[in-house]
Short mmCIF file of C-alpha atoms in Angstrom, two decimals:
data_model
loop_
_atom_site.label_atom_id
_atom_site.label_comp_id
_atom_site.label_asym_id
_atom_site.label_seq_id
_atom_site.Cartn_x
_atom_site.Cartn_y
_atom_site.Cartn_z
CA MET A 24 -12.46 1.68 -19.97
CA PHE A 25 -14.22 4.89 -18.97
CA ARG A 26 -12.45 7.17 -16.53
CA TRP A 27 -13.47 10.49 -15.08
CA ALA A 28 -11.94 13.62 -16.54
CA ARG A 29 -10.67 16.57 -14.56
CA TRP A 30 -13.15 18.13 -12.13
CA PRO A 31 -13.24 21.50 -10.33
CA VAL A 32 -11.33 22.19 -7.16
CA ALA A 33 -11.28 25.06 -4.70
CA VAL A 34 -7.91 26.57 -5.61
CA VAL A 35 -7.97 29.35 -3.01
CA ARG A 36 -8.62 26.87 -0.21
CA LEU A 37 -5.86 24.61 -1.55
CA ALA A 38 -3.31 27.42 -1.40
CA ALA A 39 -4.19 28.01 2.24
CA VAL A 40 -3.96 24.37 3.27
CA ALA A 41 -0.73 23.90 1.31
CA ALA A 42 0.85 26.64 3.41
CA LEU A 43 -0.56 24.94 6.50
CA ALA A 44 1.02 21.65 5.43
CA VAL A 45 4.47 23.27 5.19
CA GLY A 46 4.06 24.59 8.72
CA CYS A 47 2.99 21.24 10.20
CA ALA A 48 5.73 19.22 8.52
CA GLY A 49 8.58 21.05 10.25
CA ALA A 50 11.86 21.97 8.57
CA PRO A 51 11.87 21.49 4.76
CA GLN A 52 13.77 18.45 3.49
CA ALA A 53 16.54 18.95 1.00
CA PRO A 54 15.72 16.75 -2.04
CA PRO A 55 17.96 13.70 -2.42
CA SER A 56 20.63 13.71 -5.08
CA VAL A 57 19.83 11.22 -7.86
CA GLN A 58 21.67 10.04 -10.93
CA GLY A 59 20.35 7.37 -13.24
CA PRO A 60 21.88 5.49 -16.15
CA SER A 61 20.79 7.95 -18.82
CA THR A 62 19.68 11.32 -17.49
CA THR A 63 18.68 14.28 -19.67
CA THR A 64 19.30 17.45 -17.68
CA ALA A 65 18.65 20.24 -20.17
CA PRO A 66 16.46 22.87 -18.48
CA GLY A 67 12.78 22.20 -18.98
CA GLN A 68 13.36 18.85 -20.67
CA PRO A 69 11.98 15.57 -19.32
CA LEU A 70 14.37 13.23 -17.55
CA VAL A 71 15.12 9.87 -19.13
CA HIS A 72 15.89 6.95 -16.80
CA PRO A 73 16.68 9.31 -13.92
CA LEU A 74 17.05 6.57 -11.28
CA PRO A 75 19.66 3.83 -11.07
CA ASP A 76 18.52 0.26 -11.56
CA PRO A 77 18.72 -2.12 -8.58
CA THR A 78 22.07 -3.90 -8.51
CA PRO A 79 22.79 -7.56 -7.64
CA SER A 80 23.16 -8.08 -3.90
CA GLY A 81 25.25 -11.21 -4.16
CA TRP A 82 22.70 -12.98 -1.95
CA GLY A 83 19.84 -15.37 -2.50
CA LEU A 84 16.87 -16.29 -0.34
CA THR A 85 15.77 -19.89 0.08
CA ILE A 86 11.99 -20.17 0.02
CA THR A 87 9.96 -23.10 1.31
CA GLU A 88 6.34 -23.65 0.36
CA PHE A 89 4.28 -22.98 3.48
CA ALA A 90 0.62 -23.04 2.45
CA THR A 91 -1.78 -22.95 -0.48
CA LEU A 92 -4.96 -21.02 0.14
CA PRO A 93 -8.33 -22.12 -1.30
CA GLU A 94 -9.41 -20.97 -4.73
CA SER A 95 -11.74 -17.97 -4.79
CA LYS A 96 -13.30 -15.81 -7.49
CA PRO A 97 -14.78 -12.33 -7.74
CA ASN A 98 -18.56 -12.05 -7.78
CA PRO A 99 -19.63 -11.89 -10.57
CA PRO A 100 -16.73 -13.80 -12.18
CA VAL A 101 -14.27 -11.97 -14.43
CA ASP A 102 -13.08 -12.95 -17.89
CA THR A 103 -10.03 -15.16 -18.37
CA GLY A 104 -6.95 -12.96 -18.54
CA ASP A 105 -8.48 -10.15 -16.50
CA ASN A 106 -6.26 -8.59 -13.82
CA LEU A 107 -8.49 -10.21 -11.19
CA ASP A 108 -8.29 -13.65 -12.80
CA ARG A 109 -6.18 -15.19 -10.04
CA ARG A 110 -6.34 -18.44 -8.06
CA ASN A 111 -7.30 -16.21 -5.16
CA ARG A 112 -6.46 -12.67 -4.06
CA ILE A 113 -4.54 -13.22 -0.83
CA ASN A 114 -3.17 -9.89 0.27
CA TYR A 115 -1.06 -10.20 3.42
CA LEU A 116 0.08 -12.55 6.18
CA GLY A 117 0.38 -11.54 9.82
CA GLU A 118 0.10 -13.02 13.29
CA ILE A 119 -2.80 -12.43 15.66
CA PRO A 120 -1.37 -10.49 18.65
CA ASP A 121 -2.63 -12.83 21.38
CA GLY A 122 0.28 -15.23 21.82
CA SER A 123 -1.61 -18.12 20.19
CA GLY A 124 0.76 -18.37 17.21
CA ARG A 125 -2.18 -18.18 14.82
CA LEU A 126 -1.48 -16.51 11.49
CA PHE A 127 -4.09 -14.66 9.47
CA VAL A 128 -4.49 -14.06 5.72
CA PRO A 129 -7.15 -11.82 4.11
CA ASP A 130 -8.42 -12.66 0.61
CA LEU A 131 -9.75 -9.68 -1.34
CA ASN A 132 -12.50 -11.92 -2.71
CA GLY A 133 -14.04 -11.88 0.75
CA LYS A 134 -12.73 -14.40 3.28
CA LEU A 135 -10.45 -14.03 6.28
CA TYR A 136 -8.41 -17.15 7.02
CA VAL A 137 -6.71 -18.28 10.21
CA LEU A 138 -3.72 -20.61 9.79
CA ARG A 139 -2.40 -23.14 12.28
CA ASP A 140 0.66 -25.12 11.14
CA GLY A 141 0.08 -23.82 7.62
CA LYS A 142 -3.48 -25.14 7.43
CA PRO A 143 -6.09 -22.49 6.57
CA ARG A 144 -9.54 -22.25 8.07
CA VAL A 145 -12.19 -19.62 7.32
CA TYR A 146 -12.43 -17.32 10.33
CA LEU A 147 -14.93 -14.86 8.82
CA ASP A 148 -16.51 -14.37 5.40
CA VAL A 149 -16.42 -10.58 5.25
CA GLY A 150 -17.79 -10.44 1.69
CA ALA A 151 -20.87 -12.51 2.57
CA ARG A 152 -21.67 -10.20 5.48
CA PHE A 153 -21.98 -7.19 3.18
CA MET A 154 -23.60 -8.65 0.08
CA PRO A 155 -25.04 -7.42 -2.23
CA GLN A 156 -23.15 -4.13 -1.72
CA PHE A 157 -19.75 -5.86 -1.43
CA TRP A 158 -17.72 -4.97 -4.55
CA ASN A 159 -14.81 -7.14 -5.69
CA HIS A 160 -15.06 -7.71 -9.44
CA GLU A 161 -13.77 -4.38 -10.82
CA GLY A 162 -10.76 -2.42 -9.65
CA ILE A 163 -7.49 -4.13 -8.70
CA GLY A 164 -7.73 -3.37 -4.98
CA THR A 165 -11.45 -3.78 -4.46
CA GLY A 166 -13.00 -6.31 -2.09
CA PHE A 167 -11.91 -7.23 1.43
CA GLY A 168 -8.76 -5.17 1.46
CA PHE A 169 -7.17 -5.63 4.85
CA VAL A 170 -7.58 -6.60 8.49
CA ALA A 171 -5.94 -5.24 11.65
CA PHE A 172 -6.23 -6.85 15.08
CA HIS A 173 -6.34 -4.50 18.05
CA PRO A 174 -3.17 -4.89 20.17
CA ASP A 175 -5.43 -5.82 23.10
CA PHE A 176 -7.38 -8.36 21.03
CA ALA A 177 -6.86 -11.17 23.56
CA ARG A 178 -8.87 -9.15 26.09
CA ASN A 179 -11.29 -7.03 24.05
CA GLY A 180 -11.78 -9.30 21.00
CA LYS A 181 -11.71 -6.33 18.61
CA PHE A 182 -10.37 -6.29 15.08
CA TYR A 183 -10.96 -4.06 12.06
CA THR A 184 -11.51 -4.64 8.37
CA VAL A 185 -11.78 -2.49 5.27
CA HIS A 186 -13.89 -3.50 2.28
CA THR A 187 -15.24 -1.90 -0.88
CA GLU A 188 -18.91 -1.23 -1.55
CA GLY A 189 -20.73 -0.24 -4.73
CA ARG A 190 -24.18 -0.76 -6.23
CA ASP A 191 -27.00 0.65 -4.06
CA ALA A 192 -24.59 1.68 -1.30
CA LEU A 193 -23.59 4.61 -3.50
CA LYS A 194 -27.19 5.85 -3.32
CA THR A 195 -28.20 4.92 0.21
CA ALA A 196 -25.02 5.48 2.24
CA LYS A 197 -23.15 8.76 2.61
CA PRO A 198 -19.38 9.07 3.16
CA ASP A 199 -18.47 10.40 6.61
CA LEU A 200 -15.73 12.70 5.25
CA PRO A 201 -15.58 14.91 2.13
CA ALA A 202 -15.67 13.05 -1.18
CA PRO A 203 -15.44 13.95 -4.89
CA PRO A 204 -18.63 15.27 -6.53
CA GLU A 205 -19.10 11.94 -8.28
CA VAL A 206 -18.29 8.73 -6.43
CA GLU A 207 -17.79 5.26 -7.93
CA SER A 208 -16.90 3.29 -4.78
CA HIS A 209 -16.88 3.42 -1.00
CA GLY A 210 -14.23 2.16 1.39
CA VAL A 211 -15.78 1.01 4.68
CA ILE A 212 -13.96 0.43 7.98
CA THR A 213 -15.77 -2.02 10.26
CA GLU A 214 -15.11 -2.96 13.88
CA TRP A 215 -15.76 -6.58 14.86
CA THR A 216 -15.94 -7.80 18.44
CA ALA A 217 -15.41 -11.53 18.93
CA THR A 218 -17.38 -13.22 21.70
CA ASN A 219 -14.48 -15.63 22.21
CA PRO A 220 -11.15 -14.21 20.95
CA ALA A 221 -9.50 -17.65 21.21
CA SER A 222 -11.92 -19.28 18.77
CA ASP A 223 -10.83 -20.09 15.21
CA THR A 224 -14.28 -19.13 13.88
CA PHE A 225 -15.76 -15.69 14.43
CA SER A 226 -18.98 -15.10 16.29
CA GLY A 227 -19.87 -11.73 17.72
CA THR A 228 -20.96 -8.26 16.70
CA SER A 229 -19.88 -5.55 14.28
CA ARG A 230 -20.36 -1.84 13.68
CA GLN A 231 -19.34 0.67 11.02
CA VAL A 232 -16.47 2.94 12.05
CA LEU A 233 -15.89 5.10 8.96
CA ARG A 234 -17.00 5.31 5.32
CA LEU A 235 -14.99 7.09 2.61
CA GLY A 236 -15.96 7.91 -0.98
CA PHE A 237 -13.69 7.59 -4.04
CA LEU A 238 -13.87 8.89 -7.58
CA TRP A 239 -12.98 5.52 -9.10
CA ASP A 240 -12.59 1.89 -8.05
CA ILE A 241 -8.80 1.92 -7.65
CA HIS A 242 -6.47 3.51 -5.08
CA GLY A 243 -8.95 3.27 -2.22
CA VAL A 244 -8.10 2.38 1.38
CA GLN A 245 -4.98 0.29 0.74
CA GLN A 246 -4.18 -0.80 4.29
CA ILE A 247 -5.19 -0.33 7.92
CA GLY A 248 -2.96 -1.12 10.87
CA PHE A 249 -1.75 -0.48 14.40
CA ASN A 250 1.79 0.45 15.39
CA PRO A 251 3.17 -2.80 16.86
CA THR A 252 6.10 -0.97 18.48
CA ALA A 253 3.79 1.19 20.64
CA GLY A 254 3.20 -0.29 24.08
CA PRO A 255 0.49 0.50 26.66
CA GLY A 256 0.89 4.06 27.83
CA SER A 257 2.35 5.25 24.54
CA GLN A 258 0.36 7.98 22.77
CA ASP A 259 0.32 5.77 19.65
CA TYR A 260 -1.00 2.64 21.38
CA GLY A 261 -4.31 1.45 19.96
CA LEU A 262 -4.47 4.12 17.24
CA LEU A 263 -5.50 2.92 13.79
CA TYR A 264 -3.63 4.13 10.70
CA LEU A 265 -5.34 4.17 7.30
CA ALA A 266 -3.40 4.33 4.00
CA VAL A 267 -5.86 6.11 1.70
CA GLY A 268 -5.15 6.39 -2.03
CA ASP A 269 -6.18 9.16 -4.40
CA GLY A 270 -9.10 7.17 -5.80
CA GLY A 271 -7.54 6.87 -9.25
CA ALA A 272 -8.31 10.52 -9.93
CA ALA A 273 -5.02 11.39 -11.61
CA GLY A 274 -2.34 10.08 -13.90
CA ASP A 275 -4.21 9.03 -17.06
CA ALA A 276 -2.40 11.01 -19.74
CA THR A 277 -4.88 10.09 -22.48
CA GLU A 278 -7.72 11.85 -20.71
CA SER A 279 -5.57 14.55 -19.06
CA MET A 280 -6.65 13.54 -15.59
CA LYS A 281 -5.44 15.66 -12.73
CA THR A 282 -6.48 16.07 -9.12
CA LEU A 283 -5.36 18.25 -6.25
CA ASP A 284 -7.08 16.10 -3.63
CA PRO A 285 -3.85 14.65 -2.20
CA GLN A 286 -2.74 18.25 -1.51
CA ASP A 287 -6.12 19.35 -0.17
CA LEU A 288 -6.16 18.96 3.61
CA HIS A 289 -9.93 19.23 3.56
CA MET A 290 -10.12 15.88 1.75
CA PRO A 291 -9.09 12.41 3.03
CA GLN A 292 -8.00 11.04 -0.37
CA GLY A 293 -4.26 10.65 -0.94
CA LYS A 294 -3.46 10.66 2.76
CA ILE A 295 -2.44 8.61 5.75
CA LEU A 296 -5.12 9.02 8.39
CA ARG A 297 -4.84 8.20 12.10
CA ILE A 298 -7.90 7.62 14.27
CA ASP A 299 -8.80 6.18 17.66
CA PRO A 300 -11.28 3.39 16.84
CA LEU A 301 -12.49 3.31 20.45
CA GLY A 302 -13.10 7.08 20.60
CA LYS A 303 -16.25 9.04 19.82
CA ASN A 304 -15.33 12.57 18.71
CA GLY A 305 -14.85 11.77 15.01
CA ALA A 306 -17.36 12.10 12.17
CA GLY A 307 -20.66 10.51 13.17
CA GLY A 308 -19.26 9.47 16.55
CA GLY A 309 -17.87 6.20 15.14
CA TYR A 310 -14.27 6.87 16.13
CA GLY A 311 -12.06 9.37 17.91
CA ILE A 312 -9.43 11.86 16.74
CA PRO A 313 -6.10 11.63 18.58
CA ALA A 314 -5.17 14.93 20.19
CA SER A 315 -1.57 14.48 18.93
CA ASN A 316 -2.55 14.41 15.24
CA PRO A 317 -0.69 17.18 13.40
CA TYR A 318 -3.76 19.06 12.10
CA VAL A 319 -5.91 19.06 15.21
CA GLY A 320 -7.26 22.58 15.67
CA LYS A 321 -6.02 23.78 12.29
CA PRO A 322 -8.77 25.59 10.31
CA GLY A 323 -9.52 24.10 6.90
CA ALA A 324 -7.83 20.78 7.59
CA LEU A 325 -9.19 17.37 8.57
CA ALA A 326 -7.93 16.48 12.03
CA GLU A 327 -7.80 12.82 10.99
CA ILE A 328 -4.87 13.47 8.62
CA TYR A 329 -1.42 12.25 9.67
CA ALA A 330 0.40 12.75 6.34
CA SER A 331 -0.55 13.83 2.80
CA GLY A 332 0.45 13.83 -0.86
CA LEU A 333 0.21 10.13 -1.78
CA ARG A 334 -1.02 8.31 -4.89
CA GLY A 335 -1.18 4.64 -3.95
CA PRO A 336 0.22 4.10 -0.44
CA TYR A 337 0.51 0.34 -0.56
CA ARG A 338 1.81 -1.09 2.69
CA PHE A 339 3.20 0.72 5.68
CA GLY A 340 4.95 -0.58 8.76
CA TRP A 341 7.37 0.17 11.56
CA ASP A 342 10.93 -0.98 12.11
CA SER A 343 10.93 -2.86 15.41
CA GLY A 344 14.63 -2.08 15.86
CA GLU A 345 16.67 1.09 16.03
CA ASP A 346 14.38 4.11 16.40
CA GLN A 347 11.14 2.35 15.36
CA ARG A 348 10.61 4.50 12.30
CA MET A 349 7.53 4.21 10.08
CA PHE A 350 7.85 3.55 6.34
CA VAL A 351 5.33 3.48 3.48
CA GLY A 352 5.58 2.25 -0.10
CA ASN A 353 3.88 4.47 -2.66
CA ILE A 354 2.96 2.95 -6.03
CA GLY A 355 3.97 5.45 -8.68
CA ASN A 356 2.37 6.66 -11.86
CA GLU A 357 4.56 5.95 -14.92
CA GLU A 358 8.13 6.62 -13.79
CA VAL A 359 8.96 6.11 -10.10
CA GLU A 360 8.28 3.61 -7.30
CA SER A 361 9.05 5.07 -3.87
CA ILE A 362 9.64 4.20 -0.22
CA TYR A 363 9.17 7.04 2.26
CA GLU A 364 9.99 7.49 5.90
CA VAL A 365 6.81 8.83 7.53
CA ARG A 366 6.52 11.50 10.20
CA ALA A 367 3.50 13.44 11.40
CA GLY A 368 2.59 16.28 9.03
CA ASP A 369 4.65 15.04 6.06
CA ASN A 370 3.59 16.00 2.53
CA PHE A 371 4.96 13.61 -0.10
CA GLY A 372 4.08 15.87 -3.03
CA TRP A 373 1.64 13.96 -5.25
CA SER A 374 0.21 14.96 -7.67
CA GLY A 375 2.84 17.60 -8.39
CA ARG A 376 5.71 15.27 -7.50
CA GLU A 377 6.41 11.66 -8.42
CA GLY A 378 9.20 10.47 -6.17
CA PRO A 379 11.97 13.12 -6.16
CA PHE A 380 10.84 14.71 -9.44
CA VAL A 381 8.28 17.16 -10.84
CA VAL A 382 5.37 15.63 -12.75
CA ARG A 383 2.94 17.69 -14.84
CA LEU A 384 -0.28 15.75 -14.93
CA GLY A 385 -3.15 16.75 -17.14
CA GLU A 386 -0.95 18.36 -19.79
CA GLY A 387 -1.56 15.99 -22.67
CA PRO A 388 0.17 12.88 -24.07
CA ASP A 389 3.51 13.62 -22.37
CA SER A 390 2.08 14.28 -18.92
CA CYS A 391 3.71 11.14 -17.53
CA ASP A 392 7.18 12.65 -17.96
CA VAL A 393 9.19 13.71 -14.92
CA TYR A 394 11.41 16.76 -14.60
CA ALA A 395 14.16 18.05 -12.33
CA LEU A 396 13.07 19.92 -9.22
CA PRO A 397 13.19 23.72 -9.28
CA GLU A 398 16.00 25.43 -7.40
CA ASP A 399 13.54 26.90 -4.89
CA ASP A 400 11.80 23.59 -4.26
CA HIS A 401 12.56 23.73 -0.53
CA LYS A 402 9.83 26.33 -0.06
CA ASN A 403 7.18 23.71 -0.85
CA GLY A 404 8.01 21.64 2.22
CA PHE A 405 7.72 18.29 0.41
CA THR A 406 9.16 15.10 1.84
CA TYR A 407 11.06 12.93 -0.65
CA PRO A 408 11.73 9.17 -0.78
CA VAL A 409 14.50 7.44 1.11
CA ALA A 410 14.63 4.73 -1.59
CA ALA A 411 13.20 4.57 -5.11
CA TYR A 412 13.53 2.76 -8.42
CA GLY A 413 12.43 3.72 -11.91
CA HIS A 414 10.50 2.24 -14.80
CA ASN A 415 13.64 1.85 -16.89
CA LEU A 416 13.02 -1.60 -18.35
CA ARG A 417 9.88 -1.20 -20.45
CA PRO A 418 9.35 -3.73 -23.25
CA PRO A 419 10.75 -2.57 -26.62
CA GLY A 420 8.27 -0.34 -28.41
CA TRP A 421 6.02 -0.04 -25.38
CA PRO A 422 3.68 2.97 -25.81
CA LYS A 423 4.61 6.02 -23.81
CA CYS A 424 2.50 6.61 -20.70
CA GLU A 425 1.00 3.11 -20.85
CA ASP A 426 1.09 0.90 -17.74
CA SER A 427 4.65 -0.39 -17.79
CA GLY A 428 4.13 -3.17 -15.26
CA TYR A 429 5.73 -1.76 -12.13
CA ALA A 430 4.19 -1.50 -8.65
CA VAL A 431 6.25 -1.30 -5.48
CA ILE A 432 4.99 -3.56 -2.70
CA ALA A 433 6.52 -2.56 0.61
CA GLY A 434 7.54 -5.32 2.97
CA SER A 435 9.34 -4.74 6.25
CA VAL A 436 12.67 -4.28 7.96
CA TYR A 437 13.88 -7.78 8.75
CA ARG A 438 14.50 -8.22 12.47
CA GLY A 439 14.09 -11.98 12.74
CA ASN A 440 16.72 -14.45 13.95
CA ALA A 441 16.74 -17.09 11.21
CA LEU A 442 18.54 -14.94 8.61
CA PRO A 443 21.30 -12.95 10.37
CA ASP A 444 22.71 -11.62 7.07
CA LEU A 445 19.34 -10.02 6.29
CA ARG A 446 18.97 -8.19 9.60
CA GLY A 447 18.60 -4.45 9.23
CA LYS A 448 17.55 -4.71 5.59
CA PHE A 449 14.26 -3.26 4.36
CA VAL A 450 12.84 -6.01 2.12
CA PHE A 451 10.31 -5.10 -0.55
CA GLY A 452 9.52 -6.02 -4.12
CA ASP A 453 7.76 -5.36 -7.38
CA GLY A 454 4.21 -6.65 -7.40
CA VAL A 455 3.99 -7.43 -11.10
CA THR A 456 7.32 -9.12 -11.78
CA GLY A 457 7.86 -10.66 -8.34
CA ARG A 458 11.41 -9.32 -8.09
CA ILE A 459 12.68 -8.99 -4.50
CA PHE A 460 14.73 -5.98 -3.39
CA SER A 461 16.43 -4.79 -0.24
CA ALA A 462 17.99 -1.61 1.11
CA ASN A 463 20.01 -1.01 4.24
CA VAL A 464 17.61 0.70 6.65
CA ALA A 465 20.51 2.60 8.20
CA GLU A 466 20.92 4.36 4.82
CA MET A 467 17.19 5.05 4.45
CA ARG A 468 17.26 8.42 6.16
CA ARG A 469 15.85 11.62 4.75
CA GLU A 470 18.68 13.63 6.29
CA ALA A 471 21.22 11.65 4.23
CA GLY A 472 20.61 13.79 1.15
CA LYS A 473 20.65 10.79 -1.18
CA LEU A 474 18.57 7.74 -1.96
CA ALA A 475 19.57 4.48 -0.33
CA PRO A 476 21.04 2.01 -2.86
CA ILE A 477 18.65 -0.80 -3.82
CA GLN A 478 19.91 -4.33 -4.37
CA GLU A 479 18.12 -7.33 -5.82
CA LEU A 480 17.86 -10.67 -4.01
CA VAL A 481 17.54 -13.84 -6.06
CA LEU A 482 15.50 -16.87 -4.99
CA PHE A 483 16.28 -20.55 -4.53
CA ASP A 484 14.01 -23.47 -3.82
CA GLN A 485 14.76 -26.09 -1.16
CA ALA A 486 16.64 -28.21 -3.69
CA GLY A 487 19.06 -25.34 -4.31
CA ARG A 488 17.76 -24.46 -7.77
CA GLN A 489 17.60 -20.78 -8.64
CA VAL A 490 13.99 -19.82 -9.36
CA THR A 491 11.84 -16.76 -10.02
CA LEU A 492 8.36 -16.06 -8.76
CA GLU A 493 7.31 -15.33 -12.32
CA LYS A 494 8.12 -18.94 -13.24
CA LEU A 495 6.85 -20.43 -9.97
CA ALA A 496 3.58 -18.54 -9.81
CA GLY A 497 2.93 -16.82 -13.13
CA ASN A 498 -0.27 -17.57 -15.01
CA PRO A 499 0.16 -17.32 -18.82
CA ASP A 500 -3.41 -16.02 -19.06
CA VAL A 501 -2.57 -12.84 -17.09
CA GLU A 502 0.26 -10.77 -18.53
CA LEU A 503 1.25 -7.15 -18.06
CA ALA A 504 3.94 -5.31 -20.01
CA GLY A 505 5.56 -8.55 -21.12
CA HIS A 506 5.55 -10.19 -17.68
CA LEU A 507 3.43 -12.97 -16.25
CA LYS A 508 1.78 -11.10 -13.41
CA VAL A 509 2.89 -12.51 -10.04
CA ASP A 510 0.89 -10.22 -7.72
CA LEU A 511 3.58 -10.43 -5.04
CA ARG A 512 2.77 -9.61 -1.43
CA PHE A 513 4.71 -9.94 1.83
CA GLY A 514 4.00 -11.05 5.37
CA THR A 515 5.74 -11.42 8.72
CA ASP A 516 5.01 -13.38 11.88
CA ALA A 517 5.50 -12.24 15.47
CA SER A 518 9.13 -13.44 15.39
CA GLY A 519 9.86 -11.16 12.45
CA GLU A 520 10.29 -14.00 9.93
CA LEU A 521 9.49 -13.24 6.32
CA TYR A 522 6.85 -14.72 3.99
CA LEU A 523 6.12 -14.23 0.28
CA LEU A 524 2.60 -14.50 -1.17
CA SER A 525 1.29 -14.67 -4.74
CA LYS A 526 -2.28 -14.14 -5.84
CA ALA A 527 -1.43 -15.80 -9.16
CA ASN A 528 -1.23 -19.32 -7.71
CA GLY A 529 -2.50 -18.66 -4.18
CA LYS A 530 0.66 -19.90 -2.50
CA ILE A 531 2.62 -18.69 0.51
CA TRP A 532 6.35 -19.34 0.89
CA LYS A 533 8.40 -18.85 4.02
CA VAL A 534 11.95 -17.54 3.67
CA THR A 535 13.98 -20.20 5.45
CA GLY A 536 17.59 -19.51 4.47
CA MET A 537 20.17 -17.36 2.68
CA ARG A 538 23.13 -18.17 0.47
CA LYS A 539 25.78 -16.23 -1.38
CA VAL A 540 25.61 -16.20 -5.17
#
């Protein structure tokens, strides 16, 4: 598969905005102490297994089949065994914030479903609205990526989607914010206004809010969302967050790919952006820029940026309890999967850091290695993970720097009532293997000086049999690094109850109980 090689960057400008980032992020964070099962610490030598493996939690989750979503395929269809060869590509489950109890599920292949009592109905075919530019057959995250309902949806009928475009759109449409010199895909944010917000089928109007350009067809706009803990009158109420990946512009050791975009505050790639979708002072007048954004008024920086230095920010959310902190999961390169606590102005270090380690991309066949941080690392102002796990369990003989089948999928802090022993735990998982993890959110604090311990939760079906998602959902035609690829995703309803989703078989399970093991 062809990938772009390294391309020029404005180094002088980057040095200036890097200094600006340190200033906006506040006091530097001391890196967390880490110790894995087999760590090489000789100066200048790569670290081997530098992070501890998740340990057994002693708990299991009981899962109950909740729904099966309709089959869907990319257009044009992909070959059997392709990464996109799934029953469907369901990506999330949430609840429409209007008190109706309706759940929603986006399918990357194009359709938005509304569920009542577990029964899906097509609310809107996003892909059909944007054909033939709609792009969903190449790139793992391409298609109809996500949907976010405005917190005042019951009154204003507004919701927002992100989808990928290719083909002629790359020639006829221009990104609203700076993009790489060569662009292979666009991520497009659209505002929809429903004539009747209570209807289970959309009718109404739409408009483009923002268009971004990406070097490749992976690591685009991974999620959009509103802060559900922000009430009317809060400065965060009604502001739309965008998790924007690096566009796949770094991390391929074979072709020595390297990018500084995630560190360049003039570029939107590799960032979390925050915009006011009802405002007008943004690029092209399609959105507004919140006055409280950390880079407003800072020369050389995009005022839309909320945080920087990310590779694949896949799922963010807020803890509805305690101090309502924001967390993001960042899919790593070849060594580390990370969960970060997010604050305005943070810089998470990519592509010079992978989790709490140095990474030297673009330096040949060993550029996936990670190294200990320098003693003077504090001067960089990077923010490090509050939880992380490593790629320690590669198949025997697996080639170095090849995709080792790990991808952290962030979930949420459980605050529901059905599972009291899970309360206060941040639940997340590995997208490929379908393994479920948890960490105590009280220990996920950057000031702690250490990573929160990660524990693994096992699964049981309603009959009490221990199961795995790989066996329940895995398709033998789609394998990655020795695993049947589950394509795990998470969801929550308005009560804070937890759901598991798999693209592999298109099913949704609700977590309905816990038991000691």
